[in-house]
Every structure is written in structure tokens, then in C-alpha cells.
Amino acid sequence: MSPKDTAIYISDLILDKKGTDIKIIDISEITSISDIIVICTSDSDPKTKAIYDHIIKDLRAHKIRPIHTEGQDNLNWVLIDYVDILVMIFSEESRIYYQMERLWADGKIIDPEK
């Protein structure tokens, strides 16, 4: 799968666990840290953990493993780094505070329907 296809697949996995406000942003032309960021909001710690576990388990079954994960202890902002794709799961408060969409406003929004 291409990074774009994988990011769209990840957004479907997030929806499976009732994550909300999903944004997929192509940042490949503005930075070298990654190609795509997938951002979502979770309204509870158990839901954040469920989204995280679901993504990790499902992609592992497809032989896709993260090189780094962070934030599973406090669950306010969880990062899953797949090199080409960064997945960020935020609590509602952290999402408002960090304003990732504003930080990456020069990126291109990917429509998962296309």
C-alpha cells in the first residue's frame, strides 16, 4: 500500500473505535520528517487505548510495524510513528492546545473518499 492508502486505511481503523475529527494531512512537500500525518480526537482514555491498540494490531497483521510509539502512559497525546505516516491520537483538551492542523496548515488535506 502507498502511504496515502495506508493513511486512509488507518482513518478507517480509527472510525472502527469511534475516534472523531479525523484529519489526514500530506506534509511531504513541506518537511522531511514524514509524508503524512493522521490526526484524530478521542473523548476518553479507554477509547484512546482502544484506537491505539486497534491500529497497532491491525497493521502488524499486514506486516507494518511502527518504529516508535509515545504517550501510551498518559493517553493525552499518543504518537505512532510509521516513518512515512505519523498517527496522533489526542484527548479533546490536547487537540485544542496543540492545534496540529494550524501547525501543518501548509500541508494538503487528503480526502479519504478519493
Coordinates of N, CA and C in Angstrom, one line a residue:
M1 N 0.8 -1.2 0.0 CA 0.0 0.0 0.0 C 0.9 1.3 0.0
S2 N 0.4 2.3 -0.7 CA 1.1 3.5 -0.7 C 0.9 4.2 0.7
P3 N 1.7 5.2 1.1 CA 1.4 5.9 2.3 C 0.0 6.5 2.4
K4 N -0.4 7.1 1.2 CA -1.8 7.6 1.2 C -2.8 6.6 1.5
D5 N -2.7 5.4 0.8 CA -3.7 4.3 1.0 C -3.6 3.8 2.4
T6 N -2.4 3.7 3.0 CA -2.3 3.3 4.4 C -2.9 4.3 5.3
A7 N -2.7 5.6 5.1 CA -3.3 6.6 5.9 C -4.8 6.6 5.9
I8 N -5.4 6.4 4.7 CA -6.8 6.2 4.6 C -7.3 5.0 5.4
Y9 N -6.5 3.9 5.2 CA -6.9 2.7 6.0 C -6.8 2.9 7.5
I10 N -5.8 3.7 7.9 CA -5.7 4.0 9.4 C -6.9 4.8 9.8
S11 N -7.4 5.7 9.0 CA -8.6 6.5 9.3 C -9.8 5.6 9.5
D12 N -9.9 4.6 8.7 CA -11.0 3.6 8.8 C -10.9 2.9 10.2
L13 N -9.6 2.5 10.5 CA -9.4 1.8 11.8 C -9.8 2.7 13.0
I14 N -9.5 4.0 12.9 CA -9.9 5.0 13.9 C -11.4 5.0 14.0
L15 N -12.1 5.1 12.9 CA -13.5 5.1 12.9 C -14.1 3.8 13.5
D16 N -13.5 2.7 13.3 CA -13.9 1.4 13.9 C -14.0 1.6 15.5
K17 N -13.2 2.4 16.1 CA -13.1 2.5 17.5 C -13.7 3.9 17.9
K18 N -14.5 4.5 17.1 CA -15.2 5.7 17.4 C -14.3 6.9 17.6
G19 N -13.2 7.0 17.0 CA -12.4 8.2 17.0 C -13.1 9.3 16.2
T20 N -12.9 10.5 16.5 CA -13.6 11.6 15.8 C -12.6 12.7 15.3
D21 N -13.2 13.5 14.5 CA -12.5 14.7 13.9 C -11.1 14.2 13.2
I22 N -11.2 13.3 12.4 CA -10.0 12.7 11.7 C -9.6 13.6 10.6
K23 N -8.3 13.9 10.6 CA -7.7 14.7 9.5 C -6.5 14.0 9.0
I24 N -6.4 13.9 7.7 CA -5.2 13.3 7.0 C -4.5 14.5 6.3
I25 N -3.3 14.7 6.6 CA -2.6 15.9 6.0 C -1.3 15.4 5.3
D26 N -1.1 15.7 4.1 CA 0.1 15.4 3.3 C 1.1 16.5 3.6
I27 N 2.2 16.2 4.3 CA 3.2 17.2 4.6 C 4.5 16.9 3.8
S28 N 4.5 16.0 2.8 CA 5.7 15.6 2.1 C 6.4 16.7 1.4
E29 N 5.7 17.8 1.0 CA 6.3 18.9 0.3 C 6.8 20.0 1.2
I30 N 6.5 19.9 2.5 CA 7.0 21.0 3.4 C 7.9 20.5 4.5
T31 N 8.2 19.2 4.7 CA 9.1 18.7 5.7 C 9.6 17.3 5.3
S32 N 10.7 16.9 5.9 CA 11.3 15.6 5.6 C 11.0 14.6 6.8
I33 N 10.3 15.1 7.8 CA 10.1 14.2 8.9 C 9.2 13.0 8.6
S34 N 8.2 13.3 7.7 CA 7.3 12.2 7.3 C 6.5 12.7 6.1
D35 N 5.7 11.8 5.5 CA 4.9 12.2 4.4 C 3.5 12.6 4.7
I36 N 2.9 11.9 5.7 CA 1.5 12.1 6.0 C 1.3 12.1 7.5
I37 N 0.4 12.9 8.0 CA 0.0 12.9 9.4 C -1.5 12.6 9.4
V38 N -1.8 11.6 10.3 CA -3.2 11.3 10.6 C -3.5 11.7 12.0
I39 N -4.5 12.6 12.2 CA -4.8 13.2 13.5 C -6.2 12.8 13.8
C40 N -6.5 12.5 15.1 CA -7.9 12.2 15.5 C -8.0 12.6 17.0
T41 N -9.3 12.7 17.4 CA -9.6 13.0 18.8 C -10.3 11.8 19.4
S42 N -10.0 11.6 20.7 CA -10.7 10.6 21.5 C -11.3 11.3 22.7
D43 N -12.5 10.9 23.1 CA -13.1 11.5 24.2 C -12.9 10.8 25.6
S44 N -12.1 9.8 25.6 CA -11.8 9.1 26.9 C -10.5 8.3 26.8
D45 N -9.9 8.1 27.9 CA -8.6 7.3 27.9 C -8.8 5.9 27.4
P46 N -9.9 5.2 27.8 CA -10.1 3.8 27.3 C -10.3 3.8 25.8
K47 N -11.0 4.8 25.3 CA -11.1 4.9 23.8 C -9.8 5.1 23.1
T48 N -9.0 6.0 23.7 CA -7.6 6.3 23.1 C -6.8 5.0 23.1
K49 N -6.8 4.2 24.2 CA -6.1 3.0 24.2 C -6.7 2.0 23.2
A50 N -8.0 1.9 23.0 CA -8.6 1.0 22.1 C -8.2 1.4 20.6
I51 N -8.2 2.7 20.3 CA -7.8 3.2 19.0 C -6.3 2.8 18.7
Y52 N -5.5 3.1 19.7 CA -4.1 2.8 19.6 C -3.8 1.3 19.4
D53 N -4.4 0.5 20.2 CA -4.3 -1.0 20.1 C -4.8 -1.5 18.8
H54 N -5.9 -1.0 18.4 CA -6.5 -1.5 17.1 C -5.6 -1.2 15.9
I55 N -5.0 0.0 15.9 CA -4.1 0.4 14.8 C -2.9 -0.5 14.8
I56 N -2.3 -0.6 16.0 CA -1.0 -1.4 16.1 C -1.3 -2.8 15.7
K57 N -2.3 -3.4 16.2 CA -2.6 -4.9 16.0 C -2.9 -5.1 14.5
D58 N -3.8 -4.3 13.9 CA -4.2 -4.5 12.6 C -3.1 -4.3 11.6
L59 N -2.3 -3.2 11.7 CA -1.2 -3.0 10.8 C -0.1 -4.0 11.0
R60 N 0.1 -4.5 12.2 CA 1.1 -5.6 12.4 C 0.7 -6.8 11.6
A61 N -0.6 -7.1 11.5 CA -1.1 -8.3 10.7 C -0.8 -8.1 9.2
H62 N -0.6 -6.8 8.8 CA -0.2 -6.5 7.4 C 1.3 -6.3 7.3
K63 N 2.0 -6.7 8.3 CA 3.5 -6.6 8.4 C 4.0 -5.2 8.4
I64 N 3.2 -4.3 8.9 CA 3.5 -2.9 9.1 C 3.7 -2.6 10.6
R65 N 4.9 -2.2 10.9 CA 5.2 -2.0 12.4 C 5.8 -0.6 12.6
P66 N 5.4 0.0 13.7 CA 5.9 1.3 14.0 C 7.4 1.3 14.4
I67 N 8.1 2.4 14.1 CA 9.5 2.5 14.6 C 9.5 3.1 15.9
H68 N 8.4 3.8 16.3 CA 8.4 4.4 17.6 C 7.0 4.7 18.0
T69 N 6.7 4.6 19.3 CA 5.4 5.0 19.8 C 5.7 5.8 21.1
E70 N 4.7 6.6 21.4 CA 4.9 7.5 22.6 C 3.5 7.9 23.2
G71 N 3.5 8.1 24.5 CA 2.3 8.6 25.1 C 1.3 7.7 25.6
Q72 N 1.6 6.4 25.5 CA 0.6 5.4 26.0 C 0.4 5.4 27.5
D73 N 1.3 6.0 28.2 CA 1.2 6.1 29.7 C 0.1 7.1 30.1
N74 N 0.1 8.2 29.5 CA -0.8 9.3 30.0 C -2.0 9.4 29.1
L75 N -2.0 9.0 27.8 CA -3.1 9.0 26.9 C -3.6 10.3 26.5
N76 N -3.0 11.4 26.8 CA -3.4 12.7 26.3 C -3.1 13.0 24.9
W77 N -1.9 12.5 24.5 CA -1.4 12.6 23.1 C -0.6 11.4 22.8
V78 N -1.1 10.5 22.0 CA -0.4 9.3 21.6 C 0.1 9.4 20.2
L79 N 1.4 9.1 20.0 CA 2.0 9.1 18.7 C 2.4 7.7 18.3
I80 N 2.1 7.4 17.1 CA 2.6 6.2 16.4 C 3.3 6.6 15.2
D81 N 4.6 6.2 15.1 CA 5.5 6.7 14.0 C 5.7 5.5 13.1
Y82 N 5.2 5.6 11.9 CA 5.4 4.5 10.9 C 6.4 5.1 9.8
V83 N 7.2 6.0 10.1 CA 8.2 6.7 9.2 C 7.5 7.6 8.2
D84 N 6.8 7.0 7.2 CA 6.1 7.7 6.2 C 4.8 8.3 6.7
I85 N 4.3 7.7 7.8 CA 3.0 8.2 8.4 C 3.1 8.4 9.9
L86 N 2.7 9.5 10.4 CA 2.6 9.8 11.8 C 1.2 9.8 12.2
V87 N 0.8 9.0 13.2 CA -0.6 8.9 13.7 C -0.6 9.6 15.1
M88 N -1.5 10.6 15.3 CA -1.6 11.3 16.5 C -3.0 11.2 17.0
I89 N -3.1 10.6 18.2 CA -4.4 10.5 18.9 C -4.4 11.4 20.1
F90 N -5.3 12.4 20.0 CA -5.4 13.4 21.1 C -6.6 13.3 21.9
S91 N -6.5 13.7 23.2 CA -7.6 14.0 24.0 C -8.2 15.3 23.5
E92 N -9.5 15.6 23.8 CA -10.1 16.8 23.3 C -9.3 18.0 23.8
E93 N -8.9 18.1 25.0 CA -8.1 19.2 25.5 C -6.8 19.4 24.8
S94 N -6.1 18.3 24.6 CA -4.7 18.3 24.0 C -4.9 18.7 22.5
R95 N -5.9 18.3 21.9 CA -6.1 18.7 20.5 C -6.3 20.2 20.3
I96 N -7.0 20.7 21.2 CA -7.2 22.2 21.2 C -5.9 22.9 21.5
Y97 N -5.2 22.4 22.5 CA -4.0 23.1 23.0 C -2.9 23.1 21.9
Y98 N -2.6 21.9 21.3 CA -1.5 21.8 20.4 C -1.8 22.3 18.9
Q99 N -3.1 22.3 18.6 CA -3.5 22.9 17.3 C -2.6 22.4 16.1
M100 N -2.5 21.1 15.9 CA -1.7 20.5 14.9 C -2.1 20.9 13.5
E101 N -3.4 21.1 13.2 CA -3.8 21.5 11.9 C -3.3 22.9 11.6
R102 N -3.2 23.7 12.6 CA -2.7 25.0 12.4 C -1.2 25.0 12.1
L103 N -0.5 24.1 12.9 CA 1.0 23.9 12.7 C 1.3 23.5 11.3
W104 N 0.5 22.6 10.8 CA 0.7 22.0 9.5 C -0.3 22.5 8.4
A105 N -0.6 23.8 8.6 CA -1.6 24.4 7.7 C -1.2 24.5 6.2
D106 N 0.1 24.4 6.0 CA 0.7 24.4 4.6 C 0.6 23.1 3.9
G107 N 0.2 22.0 4.7 CA 0.1 20.7 4.1 C -1.2 20.6 3.3
K108 N -1.3 19.5 2.5 CA -2.5 19.3 1.7 C -3.4 18.3 2.4
I109 N -4.7 18.7 2.6 CA -5.7 17.8 3.2 C -6.0 16.7 2.2
I110 N -5.9 15.4 2.7 CA -6.3 14.3 1.9 C -7.7 13.9 2.2
D111 N -8.5 13.8 1.2 CA -9.9 13.4 1.3 C -9.9 11.8 1.2
P112 N -10.3 11.2 2.3 CA -10.3 9.7 2.3 C -11.3 9.1 1.3
E113 N -12.2 9.9 0.8 CA -13.2 9.3 -0.2 C -12.6 9.2 -1.6
K114 N -11.4 9.8 -1.9 CA -10.8 9.8 -3.2 C -9.8 8.8 -3.3

